[in-house]
Coordinates of C-alpha atoms in Angstrom, one line a residue:
M1 CA 19.8 -7.1 2.8
T2 CA 19.7 -3.3 2.8
R3 CA 23.2 -2.3 3.9
L4 CA 23.1 1.5 3.4
S5 CA 20.6 3.4 5.5
N6 CA 20.3 5.9 8.2
D7 CA 17.2 5.8 10.4
P8 CA 15.1 2.9 9.0
A9 CA 11.9 4.9 9.6
A10 CA 13.3 7.7 7.3
F11 CA 14.5 5.3 4.6
A12 CA 11.6 5.8 2.2
D13 CA 11.6 9.6 2.5
E14 CA 15.3 9.8 2.0
A15 CA 15.3 7.5 -0.9
L16 CA 12.6 9.5 -2.6
E17 CA 14.5 12.8 -2.0
G18 CA 17.6 11.3 -3.5
F19 CA 15.7 9.8 -6.5
A20 CA 14.2 13.2 -7.3
A21 CA 17.6 14.9 -7.0
A22 CA 19.1 12.4 -9.4
H23 CA 16.5 12.9 -12.1
P24 CA 15.6 16.6 -12.2
R25 CA 14.8 16.7 -15.9
R26 CA 12.1 14.0 -15.6
V27 CA 10.6 14.3 -12.1
R28 CA 10.0 16.8 -9.4
Q29 CA 9.1 16.0 -5.8
V30 CA 5.8 17.1 -4.4
P31 CA 4.2 16.3 -1.1
G32 CA 3.3 12.6 -1.2
G33 CA 5.5 11.6 -4.1
V34 CA 6.7 12.8 -7.5
V35 CA 5.2 14.2 -10.7
R36 CA 6.5 14.9 -14.2
A37 CA 9.1 17.7 -14.3
T38 CA 7.9 18.5 -17.8
R39 CA 4.8 20.4 -18.8
T40 CA 1.7 18.3 -19.7
T41 CA -0.7 19.3 -22.4
P42 CA -3.7 21.0 -20.7
G43 CA -6.8 18.8 -20.6
Q44 CA -4.8 15.5 -20.8
V45 CA -5.9 12.7 -18.5
A46 CA -3.4 12.4 -15.6
V47 CA -2.4 8.7 -14.9
V48 CA -1.3 8.7 -11.3
V49 CA 0.2 5.4 -10.0
G50 CA 1.5 4.4 -6.7
G51 CA 2.1 2.1 -3.8
G52 CA 4.7 1.4 -1.2
S53 CA 8.4 1.9 -1.4
G54 CA 10.8 -1.0 -1.8
H55 CA 9.7 -1.9 -5.3
Y56 CA 11.9 0.4 -7.5
P57 CA 11.6 1.2 -10.3
A58 CA 7.9 0.9 -9.4
F59 CA 6.5 3.4 -8.8
S60 CA 8.5 6.6 -8.9
G61 CA 10.8 5.4 -11.7
L62 CA 7.8 5.1 -14.0
V63 CA 6.9 8.8 -14.0
G64 CA 7.7 10.6 -17.2
Q65 CA 6.5 11.4 -20.7
G66 CA 4.6 8.5 -22.2
L67 CA 4.2 6.9 -18.9
A68 CA 2.7 8.0 -15.5
H69 CA 2.0 11.6 -14.8
G70 CA 2.7 11.1 -11.1
A71 CA 3.4 8.5 -8.4
A72 CA 2.2 8.5 -4.8
V73 CA 4.9 6.9 -2.8
G74 CA 4.2 5.2 0.6
N75 CA 6.6 3.9 3.2
V76 CA 8.3 0.6 2.8
F77 CA 5.8 -2.0 1.7
A78 CA 2.9 0.3 2.8
S79 CA 0.5 2.1 0.6
P80 CA 0.5 5.9 0.5
S81 CA -2.2 7.6 2.5
A82 CA -5.3 9.1 0.8
H83 CA -3.9 12.6 1.6
Q84 CA -0.7 11.8 -0.2
V85 CA -2.5 10.3 -3.2
R86 CA -4.7 13.4 -3.4
Q87 CA -1.7 15.8 -3.2
V88 CA 0.1 14.0 -6.0
A89 CA -3.1 13.8 -8.2
R90 CA -3.8 17.5 -7.7
A91 CA -0.2 18.4 -8.7
A92 CA -0.4 16.2 -11.8
E93 CA -3.9 17.0 -13.0
T94 CA -4.4 19.5 -15.8
G95 CA -8.1 19.5 -16.4
G96 CA -8.7 16.1 -18.0
G97 CA -9.4 14.2 -14.8
V98 CA -7.4 11.5 -13.1
L99 CA -7.0 7.7 -13.3
L100 CA -5.5 6.3 -10.1
A101 CA -3.8 2.9 -10.8
Y102 CA -2.2 0.7 -8.2
G103 CA -1.7 -2.9 -7.2
N104 CA -4.8 -4.6 -5.7
Y105 CA -3.8 -4.7 -2.0
A106 CA -6.1 -3.8 0.8
G107 CA -4.3 -0.7 1.9
D108 CA -4.0 0.6 -1.6
V109 CA -7.6 0.0 -2.3
L110 CA -8.6 1.9 0.9
H111 CA -6.3 4.9 0.4
F112 CA -6.7 5.3 -3.4
G113 CA -10.5 4.9 -3.0
Q114 CA -10.6 7.6 -0.3
A115 CA -8.5 9.8 -2.5
A116 CA -10.8 9.4 -5.4
S117 CA -13.8 10.4 -3.3
L118 CA -11.9 13.5 -2.1
L119 CA -10.9 14.5 -5.6
A120 CA -14.4 14.0 -6.9
A121 CA -15.7 16.2 -4.2
E122 CA -13.4 18.9 -5.4
G123 CA -14.8 18.6 -8.9
I124 CA -11.9 16.6 -10.4
P125 CA -13.3 13.5 -12.3
T126 CA -11.5 10.5 -11.0
R127 CA -11.4 6.8 -11.7
T128 CA -9.6 3.9 -10.0
L129 CA -8.1 0.6 -11.1
G130 CA -6.4 -2.1 -8.9
V131 CA -4.2 -4.3 -11.0
T132 CA -4.9 -8.0 -10.5
D133 CA -2.3 -10.0 -12.6
D134 CA -0.9 -12.4 -9.9
M135 CA -2.2 -15.8 -10.8
S136 CA -1.0 -17.5 -7.6
S137 CA -3.0 -15.3 -5.2
A138 CA -6.5 -16.3 -6.1
S139 CA -8.3 -18.7 -8.5
P140 CA -9.7 -17.6 -11.8
D141 CA -13.2 -17.5 -10.3
E142 CA -12.0 -14.9 -7.8
A143 CA -9.6 -13.0 -10.1
H144 CA -10.8 -9.7 -8.6
K145 CA -9.0 -10.7 -5.4
R146 CA -5.7 -11.2 -7.0
R147 CA -2.6 -9.1 -6.2
G148 CA -0.9 -6.7 -8.6
V149 CA 2.7 -7.6 -9.3
A150 CA 4.9 -6.9 -12.4
G151 CA 1.8 -6.7 -14.6
D152 CA 1.4 -3.2 -13.1
L153 CA 3.8 -2.0 -15.8
V154 CA 1.7 -3.1 -18.8
V155 CA -1.5 -1.5 -17.3
F156 CA 0.3 1.7 -16.5
K157 CA 2.0 1.9 -19.8
T158 CA -1.0 1.3 -22.0
A159 CA -3.2 3.7 -20.0
A160 CA -0.6 6.4 -20.0
A161 CA -0.1 6.1 -23.8
A162 CA -3.8 6.4 -24.3
A163 CA -3.8 9.5 -22.2
E164 CA -0.8 10.9 -24.1
A165 CA -2.8 10.3 -27.3
G166 CA -5.6 12.6 -26.0
Q167 CA -8.1 9.9 -25.1
P168 CA -10.8 11.1 -22.6
L169 CA -10.9 9.7 -19.0
D170 CA -13.5 7.0 -19.6
E171 CA -11.5 5.7 -22.6
V172 CA -8.2 5.7 -20.7
T173 CA -9.9 3.8 -17.9
R174 CA -11.5 1.3 -20.3
I175 CA -8.1 0.6 -21.9
A176 CA -6.5 0.1 -18.5
E177 CA -9.2 -2.4 -17.6
L178 CA -8.7 -4.2 -20.9
A179 CA -5.0 -4.5 -20.3
N180 CA -5.5 -5.7 -16.8
A181 CA -8.0 -8.4 -17.8
R182 CA -5.5 -9.7 -20.4
T183 CA -2.5 -9.8 -18.1
R184 CA -1.2 -12.8 -16.1
S185 CA 1.9 -13.1 -13.9
F186 CA 3.6 -15.9 -11.9
G187 CA 6.8 -15.8 -9.8
V188 CA 9.3 -17.9 -7.8
A189 CA 11.9 -17.0 -5.2
F190 CA 15.0 -18.5 -3.7
S191 CA 15.2 -16.2 -0.6
G192 CA 13.1 -13.6 1.1
C193 CA 13.9 -9.9 1.4
T194 CA 15.2 -7.9 4.4
L195 CA 13.7 -4.6 5.3
P196 CA 16.0 -1.6 6.2
G197 CA 17.3 -1.9 9.7
A198 CA 16.2 -5.5 10.1
D199 CA 18.7 -8.3 10.7
H200 CA 16.8 -11.2 9.1
P201 CA 14.6 -11.7 6.1
L202 CA 10.8 -11.7 6.2
F203 CA 10.7 -15.3 5.2
S204 CA 13.3 -17.9 4.4
V205 CA 13.4 -20.9 2.0
P206 CA 15.2 -24.1 3.0
E207 CA 18.5 -24.8 1.3
G208 CA 17.9 -26.4 -2.1
R209 CA 14.2 -25.3 -2.2
M210 CA 12.4 -22.4 -3.9
A211 CA 9.1 -20.7 -3.0
V212 CA 6.5 -20.8 -5.7
G213 CA 3.8 -18.2 -6.2
L214 CA 5.0 -15.4 -4.1
G215 CA 4.0 -11.7 -3.8
I216 CA 6.2 -8.6 -3.8
H217 CA 5.9 -7.6 -0.2
G218 CA 8.0 -10.3 1.4
E219 CA 5.0 -12.7 1.6
P220 CA 5.9 -16.4 1.6
G221 CA 5.2 -18.4 -1.5
M222 CA 2.1 -20.5 -2.0
G223 CA 4.3 -23.7 -2.0
E224 CA 7.8 -25.0 -2.3
R225 CA 9.7 -27.3 -4.7
P226 CA 13.3 -28.2 -5.4
V227 CA 15.5 -25.5 -6.9
P228 CA 15.4 -26.0 -10.7
T229 CA 17.9 -25.3 -13.5
A230 CA 17.4 -22.0 -15.4
D231 CA 15.6 -24.0 -18.2
E232 CA 13.4 -25.8 -15.7
A233 CA 12.5 -22.5 -14.1
A234 CA 11.6 -21.1 -17.5
E235 CA 9.4 -24.1 -18.2
L236 CA 7.5 -23.8 -15.0
L237 CA 6.9 -20.0 -15.5
V238 CA 5.8 -20.4 -19.1
A239 CA 3.6 -23.5 -18.5
T240 CA 1.8 -21.8 -15.6
V241 CA 1.2 -18.5 -17.4
L242 CA 0.1 -20.2 -20.7
G243 CA -2.2 -22.5 -18.6
E244 CA -4.7 -19.7 -18.0
L245 CA -5.8 -17.7 -21.1
P246 CA -7.9 -14.6 -20.8
E247 CA -11.5 -14.6 -21.9
G248 CA -11.9 -14.6 -25.7
V249 CA -8.5 -16.3 -26.3
V250 CA -9.1 -19.9 -27.3
S251 CA -5.5 -20.8 -28.1
A252 CA -2.1 -19.3 -27.5
R253 CA -1.0 -20.1 -31.0
G254 CA -1.1 -17.1 -33.2
Q255 CA -1.3 -14.6 -30.4
R256 CA 0.9 -11.6 -29.8
A257 CA 1.9 -10.8 -26.2
A258 CA 3.8 -8.2 -24.2
V259 CA 6.3 -10.2 -22.2
I260 CA 8.1 -9.2 -19.0
L261 CA 10.7 -11.4 -17.3
N262 CA 11.1 -9.5 -14.0
G263 CA 13.9 -9.7 -11.5
L264 CA 12.7 -9.2 -7.9
G265 CA 15.9 -7.7 -6.5
S266 CA 19.0 -9.8 -6.4
V267 CA 18.8 -12.1 -9.4
K268 CA 21.5 -10.7 -11.8
Y269 CA 20.7 -9.6 -15.3
E270 CA 22.8 -12.3 -16.8
E271 CA 20.8 -14.9 -15.0
L272 CA 17.6 -13.3 -16.2
F273 CA 18.9 -13.5 -19.8
V274 CA 19.7 -17.2 -19.3
V275 CA 16.1 -17.8 -18.2
Y276 CA 14.7 -15.6 -21.0
R277 CA 16.6 -17.6 -23.6
R278 CA 14.4 -20.6 -22.7
V279 CA 11.3 -18.5 -22.2
A280 CA 11.6 -17.1 -25.7
Q281 CA 12.1 -20.6 -27.2
L282 CA 9.0 -22.0 -25.3
L283 CA 6.8 -19.1 -26.4
A284 CA 7.8 -19.5 -30.0
E285 CA 7.1 -23.2 -29.8
A286 CA 3.6 -22.4 -28.5
G287 CA 3.1 -20.0 -31.4
V288 CA 3.2 -16.8 -29.3
E289 CA 5.0 -13.8 -30.7
A290 CA 6.7 -11.7 -28.0
V291 CA 6.2 -8.0 -28.7
D292 CA 8.9 -5.6 -27.2
P293 CA 9.8 -8.0 -24.4
E294 CA 11.3 -6.5 -21.3
V295 CA 13.9 -8.4 -19.2
G296 CA 15.2 -6.7 -16.1
E297 CA 14.2 -5.3 -12.7
L298 CA 10.8 -3.6 -13.2
V299 CA 8.9 -4.3 -10.0
T300 CA 11.2 -5.5 -7.2
S301 CA 11.0 -6.5 -3.6
F302 CA 14.2 -5.1 -2.1
D303 CA 16.8 -7.8 -2.1
M304 CA 14.5 -10.8 -2.8
A305 CA 16.1 -13.4 -5.0
G306 CA 13.3 -14.2 -7.4
V307 CA 11.9 -13.9 -10.8
S308 CA 8.5 -13.6 -12.4
L309 CA 7.0 -13.9 -15.8
T310 CA 4.2 -11.6 -17.1
L311 CA 2.3 -11.9 -20.3
C312 CA -0.3 -9.4 -21.6
W313 CA -2.3 -10.9 -24.5
L314 CA -2.3 -7.9 -26.9
T315 CA -5.1 -6.7 -29.1
D316 CA -4.9 -4.4 -32.1
E317 CA -5.8 -1.6 -29.8
L318 CA -3.4 -2.4 -27.0
E319 CA -0.3 -3.2 -29.0
P320 CA 0.5 0.3 -30.3
L321 CA 0.0 1.6 -26.8
W322 CA 2.5 -0.9 -25.4
T323 CA 5.1 0.0 -28.1
A324 CA 4.5 3.7 -27.9
P325 CA 7.6 5.8 -26.9
A326 CA 8.2 6.7 -23.2
D327 CA 10.8 8.5 -21.3
A328 CA 10.9 7.9 -17.5
P329 CA 13.9 7.6 -15.2
A330 CA 13.7 3.8 -15.2
Y331 CA 11.9 3.0 -18.4
R332 CA 12.7 4.4 -21.9
K333 CA 11.3 3.3 -25.2
G334 CA 11.6 4.9 -28.6
T335 CA 12.1 8.6 -29.0
V336 CA 10.1 11.2 -27.1
E337 CA 10.1 14.9 -28.0
A338 CA 11.2 16.6 -24.8
A339 CA 8.6 18.9 -23.4
D340 CA 9.4 22.1 -21.5
L341 CA 10.2 21.9 -17.9
F342 CA 7.4 22.9 -15.5
V343 CA 8.5 25.8 -13.2
P344 CA 6.6 25.9 -9.9
D345 CA 5.5 29.3 -8.6
P346 CA 8.2 30.2 -5.9
S347 CA 5.7 32.6 -4.2
A348 CA 3.3 29.8 -3.3
E349 CA 4.0 29.3 0.4
A350 CA 1.8 27.6 2.9
A351 CA 0.2 30.0 5.5
E352 CA 1.3 29.8 9.1
E353 CA -0.4 26.8 10.8
T354 CA -3.3 27.7 13.0
V355 CA -5.9 25.8 14.9
P356 CA -9.7 26.4 15.4
P357 CA -10.8 28.0 18.7
A358 CA -11.2 25.7 21.7
T359 CA -12.3 26.1 25.3
D360 CA -10.1 25.7 28.3
E361 CA -11.8 22.5 29.1
S362 CA -11.2 21.0 25.7
R363 CA -7.6 22.1 25.7
A364 CA -7.1 20.4 29.1
A365 CA -8.7 17.3 27.6
A366 CA -6.3 17.6 24.6
R367 CA -3.3 17.5 27.0
T368 CA -4.7 14.2 28.4
V369 CA -5.2 12.8 24.9
L370 CA -1.6 13.8 24.2
A371 CA -0.5 11.8 27.2
A372 CA -2.5 8.8 25.9
L373 CA -0.8 9.1 22.5
R374 CA 2.6 9.2 24.2
V375 CA 1.8 6.0 26.0
L376 CA 0.5 4.5 22.8
K377 CA 3.7 5.3 21.0
E378 CA 5.9 3.9 23.8
T379 CA 3.8 0.7 23.9
V380 CA 4.3 0.2 20.1
D381 CA 8.0 0.9 20.4
V382 CA 8.4 -1.8 23.0
H383 CA 6.4 -4.4 21.1
A384 CA 7.3 -3.5 17.5
E385 CA 9.6 -6.5 16.9
E386 CA 7.0 -8.9 18.3
L387 CA 4.3 -7.4 16.1
G388 CA 6.5 -7.8 13.0
R389 CA 7.2 -11.4 14.0
I390 CA 3.5 -12.2 14.3
D391 CA 2.7 -10.5 11.1
A392 CA 5.4 -12.4 9.2
V393 CA 3.8 -15.8 9.9
A394 CA 1.3 -15.3 7.0
G395 CA 1.8 -11.7 6.0
D396 CA 4.6 -9.4 5.1
G397 CA 6.0 -8.7 8.5
D398 CA 5.8 -5.0 8.4
H399 CA 3.0 -4.4 11.0
G400 CA 5.4 -3.4 13.8
I401 CA 7.3 -1.0 11.6
G402 CA 4.1 0.5 10.3
M403 CA 2.6 0.9 13.8
Q404 CA 5.9 2.6 14.9
R405 CA 5.8 5.0 11.9
G406 CA 2.1 5.8 12.5
S407 CA 2.2 6.2 16.2
T408 CA 5.3 8.4 16.1
G409 CA 3.8 10.6 13.4
A410 CA 0.5 10.9 15.3
Y411 CA 2.3 11.8 18.6
E412 CA 4.5 14.4 16.8
A413 CA 1.5 16.0 15.1
A414 CA -0.4 16.0 18.5
V415 CA 2.5 17.8 20.2
R416 CA 2.5 20.5 17.5
A417 CA -1.3 20.8 17.8
E418 CA -1.2 21.1 21.6
T419 CA 1.5 23.8 21.4
L420 CA -0.8 25.8 19.1
G421 CA -3.6 25.5 21.7
A422 CA -5.8 22.9 19.9
G423 CA -8.8 21.3 21.5
A424 CA -9.3 17.6 21.8
E425 CA -11.0 17.2 18.4
T426 CA -8.4 19.1 16.4
L427 CA -5.6 17.4 18.2
L428 CA -6.9 14.0 17.4
H429 CA -7.8 14.9 13.8
R430 CA -4.3 16.0 13.1
A431 CA -2.9 13.0 14.8
A432 CA -5.2 10.8 12.7
D433 CA -4.0 12.5 9.4
A434 CA -0.4 12.1 10.4
W435 CA -0.8 8.4 11.4
A436 CA -2.4 7.7 8.0
D437 CA 0.3 9.7 6.1
R438 CA 3.3 8.2 8.0
A439 CA 2.1 4.6 8.2
G440 CA 0.2 4.1 5.0
G441 CA -1.2 0.6 4.4
T442 CA -4.5 -0.8 5.7
S443 CA -3.6 -0.3 9.4
G444 CA -2.6 3.3 8.7
A445 CA -6.0 4.1 7.1
L446 CA -7.9 2.3 9.9
W447 CA -6.0 3.9 12.7
G448 CA -6.6 7.3 11.1
V449 CA -10.3 6.6 10.9
M450 CA -10.4 5.5 14.6
L451 CA -8.6 8.6 15.9
R452 CA -10.7 10.9 13.8
A453 CA -14.0 9.3 15.0
V454 CA -13.0 9.7 18.7
G455 CA -11.9 13.2 18.1
T456 CA -15.2 14.2 16.5
A457 CA -17.1 12.8 19.5
L458 CA -15.0 14.8 21.9
G459 CA -15.2 18.1 20.1
D460 CA -13.3 21.3 20.7
T461 CA -15.7 23.1 23.1
E462 CA -17.2 20.7 25.6
R463 CA -15.7 18.9 28.6
P464 CA -15.5 15.3 27.4
T465 CA -17.4 12.6 29.4
A466 CA -17.2 8.8 29.5
P467 CA -20.3 8.4 27.4
A468 CA -18.8 10.7 24.8
V469 CA -15.6 8.6 24.7
A470 CA -17.7 5.4 24.4
A471 CA -19.7 7.0 21.6
G472 CA -16.5 7.9 19.7
V473 CA -15.1 4.4 20.1
A474 CA -18.5 3.0 18.8
Q475 CA -18.3 5.3 15.8
A476 CA -14.7 4.3 15.2
A477 CA -15.8 0.6 15.1
A478 CA -18.6 1.3 12.7
D479 CA -16.3 3.4 10.4
V480 CA -13.5 0.7 10.4
R481 CA -16.0 -2.0 9.5
E482 CA -17.4 0.2 6.7
L483 CA -14.0 1.2 5.3
G484 CA -12.2 -2.1 5.7
K485 CA -15.3 -4.3 4.9
A486 CA -14.2 -6.7 7.6
E487 CA -16.5 -8.3 10.2
V488 CA -16.0 -10.2 13.5
G489 CA -14.5 -13.6 12.6
D490 CA -12.4 -12.4 9.7
K491 CA -9.2 -12.3 11.8
T492 CA -8.6 -8.6 11.8
M493 CA -8.5 -5.8 14.3
V494 CA -12.3 -5.7 14.1
D495 CA -12.3 -8.9 16.2
V496 CA -10.9 -6.8 19.1
L497 CA -12.4 -3.3 18.3
V498 CA -16.0 -4.5 18.2
P499 CA -16.1 -6.3 21.6
F500 CA -14.0 -3.5 23.2
S501 CA -16.5 -1.0 21.9
Y502 CA -19.5 -3.0 23.1
A503 CA -18.0 -3.5 26.6
L504 CA -17.1 0.2 26.9
M505 CA -20.5 1.3 25.9
S506 CA -22.3 -1.1 28.2
A507 CA -20.1 -0.1 31.2
T508 CA -20.6 3.6 30.7
E509 CA -24.3 3.2 30.1
A510 CA -24.4 1.5 33.5
G511 CA -22.8 4.6 35.0
Q512 CA -19.3 3.4 35.5
P513 CA -16.6 6.1 35.5
L514 CA -14.3 6.0 32.5
A515 CA -11.3 4.4 34.2
T516 CA -13.4 1.5 35.4
A517 CA -15.3 1.1 32.2
W518 CA -12.1 1.2 30.1
D519 CA -10.4 -1.4 32.3
T520 CA -13.4 -3.7 31.9
A521 CA -13.4 -3.2 28.1
A522 CA -9.6 -3.7 27.9
H523 CA -10.0 -7.2 29.5
S524 CA -12.5 -8.0 26.8
A525 CA -10.1 -6.7 24.1
S526 CA -7.2 -8.9 25.5
A527 CA -9.4 -12.0 25.4
A528 CA -10.7 -11.3 21.9
A529 CA -7.1 -10.8 20.6
E530 CA -6.0 -14.2 22.0
A531 CA -9.1 -15.8 20.4
T532 CA -8.0 -14.7 16.9
A533 CA -5.3 -17.4 17.1
D534 CA -8.1 -19.9 16.4
L535 CA -9.4 -18.1 13.3
L536 CA -8.4 -18.3 9.6
P537 CA -7.9 -14.9 7.9
R538 CA -10.5 -13.9 5.3
M539 CA -9.1 -10.4 4.5
G540 CA -5.8 -8.8 3.7
R541 CA -2.4 -10.1 2.7
A542 CA -2.6 -13.1 5.1
R543 CA -5.6 -14.5 3.3
P544 CA -3.6 -16.5 0.7
H545 CA -1.6 -18.1 3.5
A546 CA -4.6 -18.7 5.8
E547 CA -3.5 -22.1 7.2
K548 CA 0.0 -20.8 8.2
S549 CA -1.7 -18.3 10.5
L550 CA -3.7 -20.8 12.5
G551 CA -2.4 -20.8 16.1
T552 CA -1.1 -17.3 15.8
P553 CA -3.1 -14.2 16.8
D554 CA -3.8 -11.5 14.2
A555 CA -1.1 -8.8 14.5
G556 CA -3.6 -5.9 14.2
A557 CA -5.9 -7.3 16.8
H558 CA -3.0 -8.0 19.1
S559 CA -1.5 -4.5 18.8
L560 CA -4.9 -2.9 19.5
A561 CA -5.4 -5.0 22.6
L562 CA -1.9 -4.0 23.9
I563 CA -2.7 -0.4 23.3
V564 CA -6.0 -0.2 25.0
R565 CA -4.6 -2.0 28.0
A566 CA -1.6 0.4 28.2
V567 CA -3.6 3.7 28.0
H568 CA -6.6 2.7 30.2
G569 CA -5.6 4.8 33.2
V570 CA -4.4 7.9 31.3
F571 CA -7.8 9.5 30.9
V572 CA -8.8 9.6 34.6
P573 CA -7.9 13.2 35.6
T574 CA -9.8 14.9 32.7
L575 CA -12.2 12.6 30.9
E576 CA -14.2 11.5 33.8
N577 CA -18.0 11.0 34.0
H578 CA -19.5 12.3 37.3

C-alpha cells in the first residue's frame, strides 16, 4: 500500500513536483506535466507521451534526450485532460510537429484526441497513437481494442529515436505504428494495488492463487490459477507471448526481439532476475535472440505484486532505434552528448484573470449554478466510497476518487469565476475545464463536455429559462455520445443521460416549470441507473470483465443519477420558466 502521502487528492501533483525537483538536469515542470530540461534541435518532431499517475517510471521518468520530449501526467490512474496534453505539447514542440503516444484506454483516447484537434487548429501538425500490446484484453481479431501496458516503452523509445535522428512527423508516426504492431505483452499478479489514502486493494487474489492477464490500473485478471514456481511463471509468460506472432513472422526461430520483463510494483528485482533466467533459456531454445533486454520496473501499478513479459519483434529498421542511446531520469542507455539546458523566459507571466461581460440576470443565474455545483460536490463526497466499490467490481475502482477530484475542481473554479463577476456560461465553462483537468479519465472528459454544453445554452446575457436548460442538457447528451462513442445499452452514463434528457425536454415542452420538470426527469434517471445492473458493458475498462459486472449498476450511470436527484431543487429561484 502507499504509506507516505498527505492529502490523497494532491498525491499526483505533489509526486510530480518532487520528481521534477529531483531531476532538474533532465526535466522541467510545466502546466500539465514535464518536458525536457535540455534544448531540442529546432524542427525536431516532439514525441509527447502520457497517461495517469501511479505507473512510474512511466510516464514522466521517460522524458529526456533520446526518449520522450514531454509527458502529460494525469491524476492517479486517470488520463491527463486535453488541456494538460495541449500545454505539454506546446512546451515541447519546436517546429517539427507532435506525435502524441499513450496507452489505449478510453480516457486517454478521448483526451489525447481532443488535444490533437486543438493543436492542429493552432497550426501544429499532430498525430496520435494508442499502444495496444496487451494480449489478454482482446482477441487478435480485435487487437485495436487492446490495452497499452509495458509495450509502451518500446513504442515510445523507437519513435523518439527516429525523431532524434531527424525523421519527419509522418515517418516517426509510421515507425511508432510498426513497433506497436510487432509488440506483445502478457502479465500475471499475486495481489492488487492500493490507491493513496485507501485501506484496501482494488482487487484481491485468494491465497495460493494468481491473477492471469491483468492490466495496469488495478483491474482484476482475466482468470486465476495456482501460484507457480518462478520457472513455471516464466514458462507461462513465454509460451503465451510466443503463441501469437505478428503479421509477417512465420516462426519465432531466427528472430531478434526487444525483451522486457517488467515488475508491476512490489516484485523485487532479485525475483525478476530469477524469472528472467528461465525466460532467457526458453527464448534461446525457441531460437529468439534477445536484444538489449530490460529487467526491472518500467511500467508499474503502485504496489501491485505482479510481472509481465513484453516482446517486440524487431526489424532491421527498428533494432537500431531500440538500441540507440537515451538519457531520461528512469531510463539510460549508451552515451548521450548532453545538450544545453533550456532557460525559460522569467518575464513571461500570465495576465490577471478576467471574465467576459455579463448581465445582472446572468450573474444571478451564475450564483444559482454555483449553488448547484456545491450540492453536486457534497453529493459526490458522501458517495465517493460507494462509487469506488461499484467501479471496482469490473473496473479499476477509481470512479469515486475521480468524481471527487473533478467536482471539487469544478466548484473551486466556479467560486473564482463568480467572485470575478462571471455570467452563467463563463462560470460553467471554467468549471468544465477544471473538472476535466482535475479528474482526467473518461468521466473527466465527459463531465467537462456536459457542463460546457449547458453553459453554452445558458449564455452570459439572457435570463435562463427551463427550455434553455433542457436544450443544454440535450446538447450535453449529444456531445457525450459523439465523444464517447457509447449508446444506450452499452452500460455507461449514457444509459442515464439520454432518458434524463428526453424526460426533461418533454416536460419543459409541456410547459412544466423547471423544478417540476427536473424532478420528473430525475426519477427517470434513477430508474435508468438501476436498470444498468442487468446490462453487460461494451465500452471502457469494464468491457474485458463484462460478466463480473452483471448484477451491479454502472458507476458512471449511478453517480449521474445521484447528482441530478440531489440538485433538482436548487434552480428554482432563478432558472424558472414562467
